[in-house]
């Protein structure tokens, strides 16, 4: 694995984390935990794997990204701002009246490909996009991040069936398996069981990774894109709140406020964790 | 003469899809009933079987639309408008995507299958959604015009179709315009405002009213939403009262739409439709229409009552 690439992507992931804190602001309620848990994956997609450009947003051949767990859109906003889809200064307007950055993804935001937020729908939208790609002979790839709690939505499994029925090898689902949903640990609240096994049973090629190991994320995204004939699922073990030490592994920061002091502590924590990773 | 609206629909869709490769049909294992089978049989690359999973089907259609396709999504009205309401709201109407939803076997028209398969709520559900256009064609001759109108709209559309043969009231040359009602028969005392099969029953009610010296106008509404307020005003100009008639719940359908449109300048009004209740199985369609009070007699009775109240 290219050491320089991994280092540079880890730095991008740090920018995404700082962007999440910016988007959360002070005194606004927002989903810190689930945005942080998928920050490394989002960084790897936007800054390494996906073919996309803020300058050519309607390129029919661009790769598509859907944040099906729409509450984690703060990570996507941060990545889009970092890539130039809109000014980073706008991040601070997230969830304020009239902002282009809504509480959940909407197509009115540059770079947002699909409306999500009502859980369970994003993978189906990805199925439609992947079907269109096949029908038109385009070689773009569709990436959908779903949460482990979100897998309780039955529509996910309808989409899983459709994707394998049509052999959608241009579709990759990434499960941000942080193990915590709004009301507590997923295994205690509503156990979803063997996630890779369930996707495999629905006819998907599955991978299991550490969702914070950048080298492993990059390598697995490459391997998933090379699979032919069936859809791919990457089940990523992640830590809710990853990078903000006081928010890690707790549902207290599923949807929360940060006061001025907490915001400073969160920024310091992200900076420190990025340093130690080097 | 009677003709089948869903057969006319299949033929119309096939004709349009043959000319425009962007059109794709999706169905949830009912393509024979909905007639999207015409696309599967003749334009195979433009048909997607989505299995018995309506929620996924609607969102997959959203994904197809986001990639430049024009999906026509099919199932029975109760399953395609009711079951995936959240998917239609969040996935299609909120982002204003170019997805056409076609609800077959609407109203009581799937008479043997009973309450589970009959839909009296679909117009109410689809009408409440911003960006959605709702069509309820009057007969099989009008269906191709409605499908062309749906295609001309860059956004979500719902089309409601009857399963059975229904009387033909219009001709190829009869005008059709989105949002505008059509006066099918003139009359000065009362307007019988109807949609779908009920327009034919309103024509029959008109005959009996005329025989009693009551002059009834019949106004057909093939668009339930949006309603052009000016055109509605014009179509109702001069009458003293109106009766609405629909094969739908009296809550939320044509009667409700007209009440809302006329709220600031109201006319005495009565609604003929299905009272706040569910359907049931029956041996034939006529029997069920009769049981639920969807008859020329009921429309004429409502007209007489409302006119006598005004005196």
Coordinates of C-alpha atoms in Angstrom, one line a residue:
Chain A
X1 CA 0.0 0.0 0.0
X2 CA 1.2 3.5 -1.0
X3 CA 2.2 5.0 2.4
X4 CA 1.9 8.6 1.0
X5 CA -1.6 8.0 -0.3
X6 CA -2.7 6.6 3.1
X7 CA -1.2 9.6 4.9
X8 CA -2.8 12.1 2.6
X9 CA -6.2 10.4 2.9
X10 CA -5.9 10.3 6.7
X11 CA -5.3 14.0 6.6
X12 CA -8.4 14.4 4.4
X13 CA -10.3 12.4 6.9
X14 CA -9.2 14.8 9.6
X15 CA -10.5 17.7 7.5
X16 CA -13.8 15.9 7.2
X17 CA -13.9 15.5 11.0
X18 CA -13.2 19.2 11.5
X19 CA -15.8 20.0 8.9
X20 CA -18.4 17.9 10.8
X21 CA -17.6 19.9 13.9
X22 CA -18.0 23.1 11.8
X23 CA -21.3 21.9 10.4
X24 CA -22.6 21.0 13.8
X25 CA -21.7 24.5 15.1
X26 CA -22.5 25.6 18.6
X27 CA -25.9 25.1 20.1
X28 CA -27.4 23.4 17.1
X29 CA -28.6 19.8 17.5
X30 CA -26.8 17.4 15.1
X31 CA -25.6 13.9 14.6
X32 CA -22.0 13.9 15.6
X33 CA -21.5 10.2 16.4
X34 CA -22.7 8.6 13.2
X35 CA -21.0 11.3 11.1
X36 CA -17.6 10.7 12.7
X37 CA -17.9 6.9 12.5
X38 CA -18.1 7.0 8.7
X39 CA -15.6 9.9 8.2
X40 CA -12.7 7.7 7.1
X41 CA -14.9 5.9 4.6
X42 CA -16.3 9.1 3.2
X43 CA -12.8 10.6 2.9
X44 CA -11.6 7.5 1.0
X45 CA -14.6 7.6 -1.4
X46 CA -14.4 11.4 -2.2
X47 CA -10.6 11.8 -2.2
X48 CA -9.5 8.5 -3.6
X49 CA -12.0 6.1 -5.1
X50 CA -14.8 8.0 -6.7
X51 CA -14.6 9.6 -10.2
X52 CA -16.3 13.0 -9.6
X53 CA -15.7 16.7 -9.9
X54 CA -17.3 19.8 -8.6
X55 CA -16.7 21.3 -12.0
X56 CA -18.6 18.6 -13.9
X57 CA -21.4 17.8 -11.6
X58 CA -23.7 16.5 -14.3
X59 CA -21.1 14.2 -16.0
X60 CA -23.2 11.1 -16.8
X61 CA -20.2 8.9 -16.1
X62 CA -19.5 10.2 -12.6
X63 CA -19.5 7.8 -9.7
X64 CA -22.5 8.2 -7.4
X65 CA -22.5 8.4 -3.6
X66 CA -25.7 8.1 -1.5
X67 CA -25.7 8.6 2.3
X68 CA -28.6 6.3 3.1
X69 CA -28.1 7.0 6.8
X70 CA -29.0 10.6 6.0
X71 CA -28.5 11.9 9.5
X72 CA -24.7 11.4 8.9
X73 CA -24.8 13.9 6.1
X74 CA -22.5 16.2 8.0
X75 CA -19.6 14.0 6.9
X76 CA -20.7 14.4 3.3
X77 CA -21.2 18.1 3.6
X78 CA -17.6 18.3 4.9
X79 CA -16.3 16.2 2.0
X80 CA -18.2 18.2 -0.6
X81 CA -17.0 21.5 0.9
X82 CA -13.4 20.2 0.9
X83 CA -13.8 19.2 -2.8
X84 CA -15.1 22.6 -3.8
X85 CA -18.8 21.9 -4.3
X86 CA -19.6 24.9 -2.1
X87 CA -17.6 27.3 0.1
X88 CA -16.4 25.8 3.4
X89 CA -17.8 28.9 5.1
X90 CA -21.3 27.6 4.3
X91 CA -20.8 24.6 6.6
X92 CA -21.6 26.8 9.5
X93 CA -25.1 27.5 8.2
X94 CA -26.1 23.8 8.3
X95 CA -29.7 23.4 9.6
X96 CA -30.4 27.1 9.7
X97 CA -33.4 28.6 8.0
X98 CA -32.9 29.0 4.3
X99 CA -29.5 27.2 4.2
X100 CA -28.7 24.9 1.3
X101 CA -27.4 22.5 3.9
X102 CA -30.5 20.9 5.4
X103 CA -30.7 18.5 8.3
X104 CA -30.8 15.6 6.0
X105 CA -29.6 15.2 2.4
X106 CA -31.5 17.0 -0.3
X107 CA -30.8 17.4 -4.0
X108 CA -30.8 21.2 -3.7
X109 CA -27.3 20.9 -2.2
X110 CA -24.6 20.8 -4.9
X111 CA -23.1 17.3 -5.0
X112 CA -26.0 15.5 -3.2
X113 CA -27.2 12.8 -5.5
X114 CA -30.3 11.7 -3.7
X115 CA -32.8 12.7 -1.0
X116 CA -32.4 10.4 2.0
X117 CA -33.1 10.5 5.7
X118 CA -36.2 8.4 5.9
X119 CA -34.1 5.3 6.6
X120 CA -33.9 2.3 4.4
X121 CA -34.4 4.1 1.1
X122 CA -30.9 4.9 -0.1
X123 CA -29.9 1.4 -1.2
X124 CA -33.0 1.2 -3.4
X125 CA -32.1 4.5 -5.1
X126 CA -28.7 3.1 -5.6
X127 CA -30.3 0.0 -7.3
X128 CA -32.1 2.3 -9.7
X129 CA -28.9 4.2 -10.5
X130 CA -27.0 1.0 -11.0
X131 CA -29.7 -0.4 -13.3
X132 CA -29.6 2.8 -15.3
X133 CA -25.8 2.6 -15.7
X134 CA -26.2 -1.0 -17.0
X135 CA -29.0 -0.1 -19.3
X136 CA -27.0 2.8 -20.8
X137 CA -23.7 1.0 -20.9
X138 CA -22.0 3.5 -18.6
X139 CA -19.3 2.2 -16.3
X140 CA -19.9 4.4 -13.2
X141 CA -20.1 2.9 -9.8
X142 CA -22.7 3.6 -7.1
X143 CA -21.7 3.7 -3.4
X144 CA -24.3 3.7 -0.6
X145 CA -23.4 4.0 3.1
X146 CA -26.0 2.4 5.3
X147 CA -26.0 2.2 9.1
X148 CA -26.2 -1.1 11.0
X149 CA -29.3 0.1 12.9
X150 CA -30.8 1.0 9.5
X151 CA -30.6 -2.6 8.5
X152 CA -33.8 -3.1 10.5
X153 CA -35.7 -1.4 7.7
X154 CA -37.1 -4.2 5.5
X155 CA -36.7 -2.2 2.3
X156 CA -32.9 -2.7 2.6
X157 CA -33.5 -6.4 2.0
X158 CA -35.9 -5.7 -0.9
X159 CA -33.1 -3.7 -2.4
X160 CA -30.6 -6.4 -1.6
X161 CA -32.7 -8.9 -3.5
X162 CA -33.1 -6.6 -6.5
X163 CA -29.4 -5.9 -6.7
X164 CA -28.5 -9.6 -6.7
X165 CA -31.3 -10.4 -9.1
X166 CA -29.9 -7.9 -11.6
X167 CA -26.3 -8.8 -10.8
X168 CA -25.4 -5.2 -10.1
X169 CA -21.6 -5.3 -9.8
X170 CA -21.6 -1.5 -10.2
X171 CA -23.2 -1.2 -6.7
X172 CA -21.4 -1.3 -3.4
X173 CA -23.1 -1.0 0.0
X174 CA -20.9 0.0 2.9
X175 CA -22.3 -0.8 6.3
X176 CA -21.1 1.7 8.9
X177 CA -21.2 -0.8 11.7
X178 CA -20.7 1.4 14.7
X179 CA -22.9 -0.8 16.8
X180 CA -24.9 2.0 18.3
X181 CA -28.3 3.3 17.3
X182 CA -30.3 6.2 18.8
X183 CA -31.3 4.5 22.0
X184 CA -28.3 2.4 22.7
X185 CA -26.2 -0.5 21.5
X186 CA -27.7 -2.1 18.4
X187 CA -27.1 -5.6 19.8
X188 CA -29.2 -4.7 22.9
X189 CA -31.9 -2.6 21.3
X190 CA -32.6 -4.6 18.1
X191 CA -30.0 -7.1 17.3
X192 CA -29.2 -7.4 13.6
X193 CA -27.0 -10.5 13.9
X194 CA -24.5 -11.6 11.4
X195 CA -24.5 -8.8 8.9
X196 CA -21.9 -10.1 6.3
X197 CA -23.7 -13.5 6.5
X198 CA -27.1 -11.8 5.8
X199 CA -25.8 -9.9 2.8
X200 CA -24.1 -13.1 1.5
X201 CA -27.3 -15.0 1.9
X202 CA -29.0 -12.4 -0.3
X203 CA -26.4 -13.1 -3.0
X204 CA -23.8 -10.4 -2.4
X205 CA -20.0 -10.6 -2.3
X206 CA -19.1 -9.4 1.2
X207 CA -15.9 -7.9 2.8
X208 CA -15.3 -7.2 6.4
X209 CA -12.9 -4.4 7.4
X210 CA -11.8 -2.1 10.1
X211 CA -13.6 1.1 9.0
X212 CA -10.9 3.3 10.5
X213 CA -7.9 1.6 8.8
X214 CA -7.3 3.8 5.8
X215 CA -5.1 1.3 4.0
X216 CA -7.7 -1.5 4.4
X217 CA -10.5 0.8 3.3
X218 CA -8.7 1.8 0.1
X219 CA -7.6 -1.7 -0.7
X220 CA -11.2 -3.1 -0.1
X221 CA -12.8 -0.4 -2.2
X222 CA -10.5 -1.4 -5.0
X223 CA -11.3 -5.1 -4.6
X224 CA -15.0 -4.4 -4.4
X225 CA -15.0 -2.4 -7.6
X226 CA -13.2 -5.3 -9.4
X227 CA -15.9 -7.9 -8.5
X228 CA -17.9 -9.0 -11.5
X229 CA -21.5 -10.3 -11.7
X230 CA -22.8 -9.5 -8.2
X231 CA -23.2 -6.6 -5.9
X232 CA -20.7 -6.0 -3.1
X233 CA -21.1 -5.2 0.6
X234 CA -18.3 -3.9 2.7
X235 CA -19.1 -4.3 6.4
X236 CA -16.9 -1.8 8.2
X237 CA -16.4 -2.1 12.0
X238 CA -16.4 1.5 13.2
X239 CA -16.5 3.5 16.4
X240 CA -19.4 5.9 16.9
X241 CA -18.0 9.4 17.5
X242 CA -14.5 8.2 16.3
X243 CA -11.9 11.0 16.7
X244 CA -13.8 12.9 19.4
X245 CA -12.6 11.1 22.5
X246 CA -15.5 12.0 24.8
X247 CA -18.1 11.1 22.2
X248 CA -16.7 7.7 21.3
X249 CA -18.7 4.5 21.8
X250 CA -21.7 6.2 23.3
X251 CA -25.2 7.0 22.0
X252 CA -25.1 10.3 24.0
X253 CA -23.7 11.9 20.8
X254 CA -26.1 10.3 18.3
X255 CA -28.0 13.6 18.1
X256 CA -26.5 16.2 20.3
X257 CA -25.5 19.8 21.0
X258 CA -21.9 21.0 21.5
X259 CA -21.4 24.0 23.8
X260 CA -18.3 26.3 23.2
X261 CA -16.1 24.4 25.5
X262 CA -17.1 21.0 24.1
X263 CA -16.5 22.2 20.6
X264 CA -12.9 23.3 21.5
X265 CA -12.4 19.9 23.2
X266 CA -13.7 18.1 20.1
X267 CA -11.4 20.0 17.8
X268 CA -8.4 19.3 20.0
X269 CA -9.3 15.6 20.2
X270 CA -9.6 15.3 16.4
X271 CA -6.2 17.0 16.0
X272 CA -4.6 14.8 18.6
X273 CA -6.0 11.6 17.2
X274 CA -4.8 12.5 13.8
X275 CA -1.3 13.1 15.1
X276 CA -1.2 9.8 16.9
X277 CA -2.3 7.9 13.8
X278 CA 0.8 9.0 12.0
Chain B
X1 CA -69.7 1.4 -26.4
X2 CA -67.4 0.2 -23.6
X3 CA -63.6 0.0 -23.7
X4 CA -60.9 -1.0 -21.2
X5 CA -58.8 1.8 -19.8
X6 CA -55.9 -0.4 -18.7
X7 CA -55.7 -2.0 -22.1
X8 CA -55.7 1.5 -23.7
X9 CA -53.0 2.4 -21.1
X10 CA -50.7 -0.5 -22.1
X11 CA -51.0 0.4 -25.8
X12 CA -50.4 4.1 -25.2
X13 CA -47.3 3.4 -23.0
X14 CA -45.9 1.0 -25.6
X15 CA -46.3 3.5 -28.4
X16 CA -44.6 6.3 -26.4
X17 CA -41.8 4.0 -25.0
X18 CA -41.1 2.7 -28.5
X19 CA -40.3 6.3 -29.6
X20 CA -38.5 7.4 -26.4
X21 CA -35.8 5.0 -25.0
X22 CA -35.8 7.0 -21.8
X23 CA -39.1 5.5 -20.8
X24 CA -38.8 2.4 -18.6
X25 CA -41.6 0.4 -17.0
X26 CA -41.3 -1.1 -13.5
X27 CA -43.8 -3.5 -12.0
X28 CA -44.3 -5.6 -8.9
X29 CA -45.4 -8.9 -10.4
X30 CA -48.7 -7.6 -11.7
X31 CA -47.6 -6.5 -15.2
X32 CA -50.4 -8.5 -16.8
X33 CA -53.1 -6.7 -14.7
X34 CA -51.4 -3.3 -15.1
X35 CA -50.6 -3.9 -18.8
X36 CA -47.0 -2.9 -18.3
X37 CA -46.5 -6.4 -19.8
X38 CA -46.7 -4.6 -23.2
X39 CA -43.3 -3.1 -22.5
X40 CA -41.9 -6.4 -21.2
X41 CA -43.1 -8.3 -24.3
X42 CA -42.1 -5.7 -26.9
X43 CA -39.3 -3.5 -25.5
X44 CA -37.5 -5.8 -23.2
X45 CA -34.5 -3.6 -22.2
X46 CA -37.1 -1.0 -21.0
X47 CA -38.9 -3.2 -18.5
X48 CA -37.7 -4.0 -15.0
X49 CA -39.5 -6.7 -12.9
X50 CA -39.0 -5.4 -9.3
X51 CA -40.6 -8.4 -7.6
X52 CA -43.3 -8.0 -4.9
X53 CA -41.6 -5.1 -3.2
X54 CA -43.3 -1.8 -3.8
X55 CA -41.1 0.4 -1.5
X56 CA -37.9 -0.7 -3.2
X57 CA -39.6 -0.3 -6.6
X58 CA -40.5 3.4 -6.0
X59 CA -37.0 4.3 -4.8
X60 CA -35.4 2.4 -7.6
X61 CA -37.5 4.4 -10.0
X62 CA -36.2 7.5 -8.2
X63 CA -32.7 6.3 -8.9
X64 CA -33.5 5.6 -12.5
X65 CA -35.0 9.1 -12.9
X66 CA -31.9 10.6 -11.3
X67 CA -30.0 9.0 -14.2
X68 CA -32.2 10.4 -16.9
X69 CA -34.8 7.7 -17.3
X70 CA -38.5 8.3 -17.2
X71 CA -39.9 5.5 -15.1
X72 CA -43.5 4.5 -15.2
X73 CA -44.1 2.5 -12.0
X74 CA -47.1 0.1 -11.8
X75 CA -49.2 -1.9 -9.4
X76 CA -52.7 -1.9 -8.1
X77 CA -53.6 1.6 -6.8
X78 CA -53.8 0.4 -3.2
X79 CA -50.3 -1.1 -3.3
X80 CA -48.5 1.6 -5.4
X81 CA -50.0 4.7 -3.8
X82 CA -50.7 3.4 -0.3
X83 CA -48.0 1.0 0.7
X84 CA -45.0 3.1 -0.3
X85 CA -46.4 6.5 0.6
X86 CA -43.2 7.5 2.5
X87 CA -41.1 6.5 -0.4
X88 CA -43.2 8.5 -2.8
X89 CA -43.1 11.5 -0.4
X90 CA -39.4 11.5 0.5
X91 CA -37.9 9.8 -2.5
X92 CA -39.9 11.1 -5.4
X93 CA -42.0 14.2 -4.6
X94 CA -39.7 16.1 -2.3
X95 CA -36.9 16.1 -4.9
X96 CA -39.5 16.6 -7.6
X97 CA -38.3 13.6 -9.7
X98 CA -39.7 12.6 -13.1
X99 CA -41.5 9.4 -11.9
X100 CA -44.9 8.4 -13.2
X101 CA -46.9 6.2 -10.8
X102 CA -49.8 4.2 -12.3
X103 CA -52.4 2.8 -10.0
X104 CA -54.5 0.1 -11.6
X105 CA -57.6 -1.6 -10.4
X106 CA -58.6 1.6 -8.5
X107 CA -61.8 2.1 -6.6
X108 CA -64.0 -0.9 -6.4
X109 CA -63.0 -2.2 -9.8
X110 CA -61.2 -5.2 -8.5
X111 CA -64.6 -6.4 -7.2
X112 CA -63.9 -10.0 -6.3
X113 CA -60.7 -9.5 -4.3
X114 CA -62.3 -7.4 -1.6
X115 CA -61.1 -4.6 0.7
X116 CA -57.4 -5.5 0.6
X117 CA -57.3 -4.9 -3.2
X118 CA -59.7 -2.0 -3.5
X119 CA -58.5 1.6 -3.2
X120 CA -60.7 4.5 -2.1
X121 CA -57.8 6.5 -0.6
X122 CA -55.3 6.8 -3.4
X123 CA -56.4 10.2 -4.7
X124 CA -56.3 11.6 -1.2
X125 CA -52.8 10.3 -0.6
X126 CA -51.4 11.4 -3.8
X127 CA -53.1 14.8 -3.9
X128 CA -51.7 15.9 -0.6
X129 CA -48.1 15.7 -1.8
X130 CA -46.5 18.9 -3.2
X131 CA -45.2 18.6 -6.8
X132 CA -47.6 15.7 -7.5
X133 CA -50.1 15.8 -10.4
X134 CA -53.1 13.5 -10.1
X135 CA -55.0 12.2 -13.2
X136 CA -58.2 10.2 -13.2
X137 CA -59.1 9.6 -16.8
X138 CA -62.8 9.4 -17.8
X139 CA -62.5 6.6 -20.4
X140 CA -60.2 4.5 -22.5
X141 CA -60.2 7.0 -25.4
X142 CA -58.9 9.7 -23.0
X143 CA -56.2 7.4 -21.5
X144 CA -53.6 8.0 -24.2
X145 CA -54.0 11.8 -23.9
X146 CA -53.5 11.5 -20.1
X147 CA -50.3 9.4 -20.6
X148 CA -49.0 11.9 -23.1
X149 CA -49.8 14.7 -20.7
X150 CA -48.0 12.8 -17.9
X151 CA -44.9 12.5 -20.1
X152 CA -45.0 16.2 -20.9
X153 CA -44.8 17.0 -17.2
X154 CA -41.3 17.1 -15.8
X155 CA -42.1 15.8 -12.4
X156 CA -44.1 13.2 -10.4
X157 CA -47.5 12.2 -11.8
X158 CA -50.1 9.7 -10.5
X159 CA -52.6 8.1 -12.9
X160 CA -55.6 6.2 -11.6
X161 CA -57.1 3.5 -13.8
X162 CA -60.2 1.3 -13.7
X163 CA -59.7 -2.4 -14.2
X164 CA -62.9 -3.1 -16.1
X165 CA -64.5 -2.0 -19.4
X166 CA -66.1 1.4 -19.0
X167 CA -68.4 3.4 -21.3
X168 CA -66.7 5.7 -23.8
X169 CA -67.8 9.3 -23.4
X170 CA -65.2 11.1 -25.4
X171 CA -63.7 11.1 -28.9
X172 CA -60.1 11.4 -30.1
X173 CA -60.9 15.0 -30.9
X174 CA -62.2 15.9 -27.4
X175 CA -59.9 18.3 -25.9
X176 CA -57.8 17.4 -22.9
X177 CA -55.8 19.9 -20.9
X178 CA -54.1 19.3 -17.5
X179 CA -55.9 21.0 -14.7
X180 CA -59.0 21.9 -16.7
X181 CA -62.4 20.3 -16.3
X182 CA -64.5 19.6 -19.3
X183 CA -68.2 20.3 -19.6
X184 CA -69.7 17.2 -21.2
X185 CA -73.3 18.2 -21.2
X186 CA -74.9 21.7 -20.6
X187 CA -77.4 22.6 -17.9
X188 CA -78.2 25.5 -15.8
X189 CA -79.5 24.5 -12.3
X190 CA -77.0 22.1 -10.9
X191 CA -73.5 20.9 -11.9
X192 CA -72.7 17.2 -11.6
X193 CA -69.0 17.1 -11.2
X194 CA -67.6 13.7 -11.6
X195 CA -64.4 11.7 -12.4
X196 CA -63.6 8.3 -13.9
X197 CA -66.5 5.9 -14.3
X198 CA -68.7 8.2 -12.2
X199 CA -68.9 10.7 -15.1
X200 CA -70.9 8.2 -17.1
X201 CA -73.3 7.7 -14.1
X202 CA -73.6 11.4 -13.8
X203 CA -74.7 11.5 -17.5
X204 CA -77.4 9.0 -16.7
X205 CA -78.4 11.0 -13.6
X206 CA -78.7 14.1 -15.8
X207 CA -81.3 12.3 -18.0
X208 CA -83.5 11.5 -15.0
X209 CA -83.2 15.1 -13.6
X210 CA -84.0 16.6 -17.0
X211 CA -87.1 14.4 -17.2
X212 CA -88.2 16.1 -14.0
X213 CA -87.5 19.6 -15.4
X214 CA -84.2 20.0 -13.6
X215 CA -81.4 21.3 -15.9
X216 CA -78.2 19.5 -14.9
X217 CA -74.7 20.2 -16.3
X218 CA -72.1 17.4 -16.3
X219 CA -68.6 18.5 -15.7
X220 CA -65.8 15.9 -16.0
X221 CA -62.6 16.2 -13.9
X222 CA -59.8 14.1 -15.3
X223 CA -57.3 16.1 -13.4
X224 CA -57.8 16.1 -9.6
X225 CA -54.6 18.1 -9.0
X226 CA -53.7 20.8 -9.8
X227 CA -57.1 22.3 -10.4
X228 CA -57.2 25.5 -12.5
X229 CA -59.4 27.7 -10.3
X230 CA -60.4 30.0 -13.2
X231 CA -61.3 27.1 -15.4
X232 CA -63.3 25.5 -12.5
X233 CA -65.1 28.8 -12.0
X234 CA -65.9 29.0 -15.7
X235 CA -67.2 25.4 -15.8
X236 CA -69.5 26.1 -12.9
X237 CA -70.6 29.5 -13.9
X238 CA -74.4 30.1 -13.4
X239 CA -75.3 26.9 -11.5
X240 CA -77.0 27.1 -8.1
X241 CA -75.4 24.1 -6.6
X242 CA -73.1 21.2 -7.3
X243 CA -72.8 17.5 -6.6
X244 CA -69.5 15.7 -6.8
X245 CA -69.3 12.0 -7.7
X246 CA -66.3 9.8 -7.4
X247 CA -65.4 6.1 -6.9
X248 CA -63.3 7.1 -3.9
X249 CA -63.8 8.0 -0.3
X250 CA -65.8 11.2 0.2
X251 CA -62.8 12.2 2.2
X252 CA -59.8 13.6 0.3
X253 CA -60.8 13.1 -3.3
X254 CA -62.5 15.1 -6.0
X255 CA -65.2 16.4 -3.6
X256 CA -62.6 17.6 -1.2
X257 CA -60.5 19.2 -4.0
X258 CA -63.5 21.1 -5.2
X259 CA -64.5 22.2 -1.7
X260 CA -61.0 23.6 -1.2
X261 CA -61.0 25.3 -4.6
X262 CA -64.4 26.9 -3.9
X263 CA -63.9 27.6 -0.2
X264 CA -63.7 31.3 -0.6
X265 CA -66.7 31.5 -3.0
X266 CA -68.8 28.5 -1.9
X267 CA -71.7 26.9 -3.7
X268 CA -74.2 24.6 -2.0
X269 CA -72.7 21.2 -2.5
X270 CA -73.2 17.5 -1.9
X271 CA -70.6 14.7 -2.3
X272 CA -71.4 11.2 -3.7
X273 CA -68.7 8.8 -3.0
X274 CA -67.8 6.0 -0.7
X275 CA -68.7 6.8 2.9
X276 CA -65.9 6.5 5.4
X277 CA -65.6 2.7 5.1
X278 CA -63.7 -0.2 3.5
X279 CA -64.8 -2.3 0.5
X280 CA -65.6 -6.0 0.2
X281 CA -65.8 -8.8 -2.4
X282 CA -68.8 -9.2 -4.7
X283 CA -69.8 -11.4 -7.7
X284 CA -69.8 -8.4 -10.0
X285 CA -68.8 -4.8 -10.3
X286 CA -72.4 -3.4 -10.7
X287 CA -73.5 -5.1 -7.5
X288 CA -70.7 -3.4 -5.5
X289 CA -71.3 0.0 -7.0
X290 CA -74.9 -0.3 -6.1
X291 CA -74.1 -1.5 -2.5
X292 CA -71.8 1.5 -1.9
X293 CA -74.2 4.0 -3.4
X294 CA -72.4 4.8 -6.6
X295 CA -75.4 5.0 -8.9
X296 CA -77.2 7.5 -11.1
X297 CA -80.0 7.3 -8.7
X298 CA -77.8 8.5 -5.8
X299 CA -76.4 11.3 -7.8
X300 CA -79.8 12.5 -9.0
X301 CA -81.1 12.2 -5.4
X302 CA -78.3 14.4 -4.1
X303 CA -79.0 17.0 -6.8
X304 CA -82.7 17.1 -5.9
X305 CA -81.9 17.4 -2.2
X306 CA -79.5 20.2 -2.6
X307 CA -81.7 22.2 -5.0
X308 CA -84.7 21.9 -2.7
X309 CA -82.6 23.0 0.2
X310 CA -81.8 26.2 -1.6
X311 CA -85.4 27.1 -2.1

